[in-house]
Structures are given as structure tokens and as C-alpha cells.
Coordinates of C-alpha atoms in Angstrom, one line a residue:
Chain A
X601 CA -9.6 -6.0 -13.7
X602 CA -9.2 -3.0 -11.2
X603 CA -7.3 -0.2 -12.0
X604 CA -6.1 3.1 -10.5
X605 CA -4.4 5.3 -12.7
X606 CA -2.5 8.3 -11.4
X607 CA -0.6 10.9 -13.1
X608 CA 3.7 9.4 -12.6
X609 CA 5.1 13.5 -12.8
X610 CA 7.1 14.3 -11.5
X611 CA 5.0 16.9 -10.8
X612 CA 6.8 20.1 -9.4
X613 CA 5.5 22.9 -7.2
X614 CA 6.9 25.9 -5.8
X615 CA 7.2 25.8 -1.7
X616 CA 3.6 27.2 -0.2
X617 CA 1.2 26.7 -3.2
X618 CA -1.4 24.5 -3.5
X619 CA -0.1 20.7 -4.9
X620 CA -2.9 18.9 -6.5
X621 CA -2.9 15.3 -7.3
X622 CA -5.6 13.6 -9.4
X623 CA -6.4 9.8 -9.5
X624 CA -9.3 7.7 -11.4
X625 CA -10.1 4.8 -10.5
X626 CA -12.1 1.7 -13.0
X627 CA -14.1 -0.6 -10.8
X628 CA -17.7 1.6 -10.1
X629 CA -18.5 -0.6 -6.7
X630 CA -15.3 1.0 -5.0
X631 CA -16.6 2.4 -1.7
X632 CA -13.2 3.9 0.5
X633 CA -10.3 5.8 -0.9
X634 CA -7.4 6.4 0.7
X635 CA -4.1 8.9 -0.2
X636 CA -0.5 7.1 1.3
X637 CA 2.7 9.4 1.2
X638 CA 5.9 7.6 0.4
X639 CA 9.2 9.0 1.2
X640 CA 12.3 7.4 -1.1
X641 CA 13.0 4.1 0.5
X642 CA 9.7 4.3 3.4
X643 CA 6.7 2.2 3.4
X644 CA 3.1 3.9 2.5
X645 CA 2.2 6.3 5.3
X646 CA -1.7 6.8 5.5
X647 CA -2.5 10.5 5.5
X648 CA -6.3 10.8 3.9
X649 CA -9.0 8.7 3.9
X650 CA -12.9 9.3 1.7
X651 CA -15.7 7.5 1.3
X652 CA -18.6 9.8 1.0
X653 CA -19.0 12.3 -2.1
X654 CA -17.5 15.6 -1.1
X655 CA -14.5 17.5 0.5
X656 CA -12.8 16.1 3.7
X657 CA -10.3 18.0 5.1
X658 CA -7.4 17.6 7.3
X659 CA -5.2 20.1 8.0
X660 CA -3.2 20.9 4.9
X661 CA -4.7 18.1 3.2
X662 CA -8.3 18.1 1.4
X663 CA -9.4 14.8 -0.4
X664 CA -12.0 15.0 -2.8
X665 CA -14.5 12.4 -3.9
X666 CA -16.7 11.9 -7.1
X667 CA -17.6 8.5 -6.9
X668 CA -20.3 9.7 -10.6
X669 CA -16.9 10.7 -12.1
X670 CA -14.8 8.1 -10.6
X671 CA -12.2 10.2 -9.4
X672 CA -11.2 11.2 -6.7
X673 CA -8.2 13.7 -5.4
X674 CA -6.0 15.5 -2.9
X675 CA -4.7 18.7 -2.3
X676 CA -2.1 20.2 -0.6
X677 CA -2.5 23.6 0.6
X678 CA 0.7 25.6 1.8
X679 CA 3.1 23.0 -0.1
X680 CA 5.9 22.4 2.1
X681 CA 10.0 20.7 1.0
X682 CA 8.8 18.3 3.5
X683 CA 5.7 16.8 1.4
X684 CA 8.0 15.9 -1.4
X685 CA 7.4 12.0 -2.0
X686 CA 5.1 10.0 -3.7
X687 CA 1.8 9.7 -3.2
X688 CA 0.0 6.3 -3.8
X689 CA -4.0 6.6 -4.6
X690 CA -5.8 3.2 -3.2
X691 CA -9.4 2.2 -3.6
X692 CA -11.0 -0.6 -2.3
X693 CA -14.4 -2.6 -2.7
X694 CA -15.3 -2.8 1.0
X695 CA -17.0 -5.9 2.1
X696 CA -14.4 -8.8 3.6
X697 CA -12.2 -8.9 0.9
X698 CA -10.8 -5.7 1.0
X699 CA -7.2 -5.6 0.2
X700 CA -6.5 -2.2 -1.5
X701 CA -5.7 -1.5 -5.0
X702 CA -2.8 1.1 -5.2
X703 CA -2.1 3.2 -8.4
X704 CA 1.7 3.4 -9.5
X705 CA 2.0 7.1 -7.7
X706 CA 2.8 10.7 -8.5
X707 CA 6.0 12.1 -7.8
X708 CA 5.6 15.1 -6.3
X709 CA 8.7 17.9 -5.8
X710 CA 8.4 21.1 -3.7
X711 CA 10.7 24.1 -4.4
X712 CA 12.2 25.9 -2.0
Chain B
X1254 CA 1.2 1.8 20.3
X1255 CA 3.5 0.2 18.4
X1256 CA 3.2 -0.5 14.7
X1257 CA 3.2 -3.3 12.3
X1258 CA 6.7 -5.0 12.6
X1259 CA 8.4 -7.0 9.7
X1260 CA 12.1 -9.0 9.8
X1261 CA 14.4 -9.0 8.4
X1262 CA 14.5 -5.9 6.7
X1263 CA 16.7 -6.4 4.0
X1264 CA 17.8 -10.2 2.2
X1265 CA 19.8 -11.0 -0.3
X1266 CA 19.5 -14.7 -1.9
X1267 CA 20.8 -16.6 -5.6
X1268 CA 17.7 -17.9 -7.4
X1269 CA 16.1 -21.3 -6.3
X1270 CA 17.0 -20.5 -3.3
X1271 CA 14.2 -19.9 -0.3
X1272 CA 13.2 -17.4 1.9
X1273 CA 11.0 -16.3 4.5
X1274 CA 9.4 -13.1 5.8
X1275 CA 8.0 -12.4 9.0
X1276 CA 4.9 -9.8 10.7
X1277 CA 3.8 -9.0 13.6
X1278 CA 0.5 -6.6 13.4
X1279 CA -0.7 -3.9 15.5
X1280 CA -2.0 -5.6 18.4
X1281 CA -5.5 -6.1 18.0
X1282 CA -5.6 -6.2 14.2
X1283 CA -7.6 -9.3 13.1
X1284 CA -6.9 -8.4 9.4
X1285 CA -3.5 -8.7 7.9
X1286 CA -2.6 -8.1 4.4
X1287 CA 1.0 -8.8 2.7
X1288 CA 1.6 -6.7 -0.7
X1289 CA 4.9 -7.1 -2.9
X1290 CA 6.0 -3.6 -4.1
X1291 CA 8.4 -3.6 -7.2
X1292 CA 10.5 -0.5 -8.1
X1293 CA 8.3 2.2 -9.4
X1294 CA 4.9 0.6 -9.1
X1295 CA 2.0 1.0 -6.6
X1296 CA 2.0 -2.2 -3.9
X1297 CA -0.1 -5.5 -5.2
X1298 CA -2.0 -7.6 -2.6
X1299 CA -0.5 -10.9 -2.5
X1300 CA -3.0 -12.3 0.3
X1301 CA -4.9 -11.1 3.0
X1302 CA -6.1 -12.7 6.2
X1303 CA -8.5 -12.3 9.1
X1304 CA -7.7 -13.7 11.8
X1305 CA -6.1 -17.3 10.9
X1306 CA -8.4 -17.6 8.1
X1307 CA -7.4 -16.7 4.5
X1308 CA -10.2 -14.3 3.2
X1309 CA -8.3 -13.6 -0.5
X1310 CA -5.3 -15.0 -2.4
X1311 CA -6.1 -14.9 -5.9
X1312 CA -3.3 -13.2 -6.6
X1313 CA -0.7 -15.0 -4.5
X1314 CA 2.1 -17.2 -7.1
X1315 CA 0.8 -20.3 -5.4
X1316 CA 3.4 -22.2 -6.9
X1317 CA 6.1 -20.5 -5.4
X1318 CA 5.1 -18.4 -2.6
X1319 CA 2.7 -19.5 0.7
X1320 CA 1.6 -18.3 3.8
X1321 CA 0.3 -18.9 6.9
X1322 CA -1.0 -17.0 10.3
X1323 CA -1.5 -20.0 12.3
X1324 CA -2.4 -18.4 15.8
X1325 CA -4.2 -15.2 14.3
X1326 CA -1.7 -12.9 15.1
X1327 CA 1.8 -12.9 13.2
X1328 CA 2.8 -14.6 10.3
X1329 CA 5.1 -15.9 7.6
X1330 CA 5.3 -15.3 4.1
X1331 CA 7.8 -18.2 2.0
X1332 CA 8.9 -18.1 -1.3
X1333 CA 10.2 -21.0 -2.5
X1334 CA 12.1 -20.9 -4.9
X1335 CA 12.7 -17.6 -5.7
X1336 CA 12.8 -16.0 -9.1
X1337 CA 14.9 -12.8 -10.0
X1338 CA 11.4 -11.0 -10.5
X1339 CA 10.8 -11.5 -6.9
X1340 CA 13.2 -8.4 -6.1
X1341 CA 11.4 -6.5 -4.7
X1342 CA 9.9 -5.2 -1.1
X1343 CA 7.4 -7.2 0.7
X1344 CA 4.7 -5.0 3.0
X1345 CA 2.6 -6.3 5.4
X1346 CA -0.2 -4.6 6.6
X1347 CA -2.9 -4.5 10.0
X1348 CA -6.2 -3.5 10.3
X1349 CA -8.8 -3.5 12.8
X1350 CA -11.9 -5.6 12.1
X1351 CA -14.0 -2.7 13.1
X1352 CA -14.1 1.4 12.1
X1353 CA -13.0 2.3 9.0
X1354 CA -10.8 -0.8 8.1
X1355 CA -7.6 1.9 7.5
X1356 CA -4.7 0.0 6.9
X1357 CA -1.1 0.4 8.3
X1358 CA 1.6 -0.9 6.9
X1359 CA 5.2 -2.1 8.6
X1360 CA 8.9 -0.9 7.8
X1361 CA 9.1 -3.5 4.7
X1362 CA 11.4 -5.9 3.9
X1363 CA 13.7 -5.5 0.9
X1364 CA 14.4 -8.7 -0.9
X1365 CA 17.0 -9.4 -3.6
X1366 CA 17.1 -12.0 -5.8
X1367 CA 20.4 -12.6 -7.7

């Protein structure tokens, strides 16, 4: 069975440091990797997407990838009260079948 | 361009009793997914089609719950009859058939089962 297993938190970080949020994932063919933001009472926003080894980054966002590892991660760099919400990690197999797998979410708080 | 559009947004039922959810995709979308989130967990896929065609429902209560995108572009999700562990929200989601297969997901629709 597929699994995604992120950290719940909350996790809290004072306003303009760098939020980092981890996720591992179980099934080895998963090929893309996506990072949704979900504001209390929203549905899933896509903000990142990976699917090569590496760093991609996107303006205050950096996802990281290590498929060897299975992990993969983002980071938020000058932390803002607006990026509080929770952020869902979701991995997929690719191919035709490929509905995402979504781990439960970190909570993540800013402080102003 | 407008997004992936769900009604009603929020429905409150007894138990045994049916209900039904509706989504339109972003136009051009051949893929459409619909995923129940419950309170405090991660959406599940319930069942994901492309085009008319059903490509995965393995985890779809097939007893209780069906589905259908007749015409390829919107389409219904029933549950019949509902269980009180069917509160929850119901997300539908669109993606193209081509690029990087990102999915987008519409407002939600809250159900509550009573």
C-alpha cells in the first residue's frame, strides 16, 4: 500500500525565516511530487511541483527531491503570516492511473 | 480561465438517505479525479476518469457510492445510502491529458451525514 508520511506539527516559525517541511514517501516507482497549500476550510492549492532529483525553485518556494532517499521537501524562504496553512505532500506513479496519494499535512504557523 | 466548479457546496442529509455531487472541469481537461477528504487527513482518490472512461476505482465503496461522466466533461458522484462516516468534503479535480498532468482541484463540497 502507498504511503506518504509527513510531519502533523504544528510546526511554528517566526515571520521571515526559512519554514521547512519534510515528507517521505513508500512506493519506490513514484515519478512526480507535488506540495498543495491548504488554508482552514479551502481546497488544496497547487504551489510546487518535482520530478527530477534536485532543487526547483519558485520564488519563495524550493522543492527538493531524493527519489534514492525517498524524500522529498519544501522550503519557504522569507516566511510570511500569509503562508500559514497546511501543506499536503502528494506523490504519484505516473503512467494512466495517476490519482495522487496525499499525506495527512503539516500545520504550519508563522509568527508575526 | 475558470476553474474546476463543484455544487452544491455544502449538504446536510440523515443516514440512508442519498445524495449527489456535481463537477464541471477546467475546460479542456480529459482527466477528472473525485477524492473524499475527512477532517484532519490528506484527500483519498475515490475514482478517476479520462474522458468518459473510468481509468481507476479501486478504491471507490462500490456498494454505496457510483459515478459517471457520461459526455466526458462533467460529472456526478452518488452516494447511496449514506453512512455517518461519509461526513466529510468531496474534491473533484481536472487535468490536462498532456504536460505535466498537475492537478487542480474545485471549491469542494462539504457533506454532512447525521
Amino acid at each position: 500500500q502507498k504511503e506518504v508520511e509527513q510531519n502533523s506539527g504544528p510546526l511554528s516559525v517566526p515571520e521571515g525565516a526559512i519554514a521547512s517541511l519534510n515528507c517521505t514517501y513508500s512506493d519506490r516507482v513514484s515519478q512526480s511530487f507535488f506540495w498543495y497549500r491548504q488554508y482552514s476550510g479551502k481546497s488544496p492549492e497547487l504551489i510546487m511541483s518535482i520530478y527530477s532529483n534536485g532543487d526547483k525553485e519558485d520564488g519563495r518556494f524550493t522543492a527538493q527531491l531524493n527519489k534514492a532517499s525517498q524524500y522529498v521537501s519544501l522550503l519557504i524562504r522569507d516566511s510570511q503570516p500569509s503562508d500559514s496553512a497546511t501543506y499536503l505532500c502528494a506523490v504519484n506513479s505516473g503512467g494512466g492511473a495517476d490519482g495522487l496519494t496525499f499525506g495527512k499535512g503539516t500545520h504550519l504557523i508563522i509568527q508575526p | 480561465e475558470a476553474g474546476v466548479a463543484q455544487s452544491p457546496r455544502y449538504k446536510i442529509i440523515e443516514k440512508r438517505q442519498s445524495v449527489a455531487f456535481w463537477c464541471n472541469p477546467i475546460s479542456g481537461h480529459a482527466t477528472l479525479y473525485w477524492y473524499q477528504q475527512i477532517l484532519g487527513q490528506g484527500p483519498k482518490l475515490l475514482i478517476q476518469f479520462q474522458n468518459n472512461g473510468v481509468v481507476d476505482d479501486s478504491q471507490l465503496p462500490k456498494d454505496r457510492f457510483s459515478a459517471e461522466r457520461l459526455k466526458g466533461v462533467d460529472s456526478t458522484l452518488k452516494i447511496q445510502p449514506a453512512k455517518l462516516e461519509d461526513s466529510a468534503v468531496y474534491l473533484c479535480a481536472s487535468s490536462s491529458s498532456t504536460g505535466a498532468h498537475e492537478q487542480y482541484f474545485g471549491p469542494g463540497t462539504r457533506l454532512t451525514v447525521t
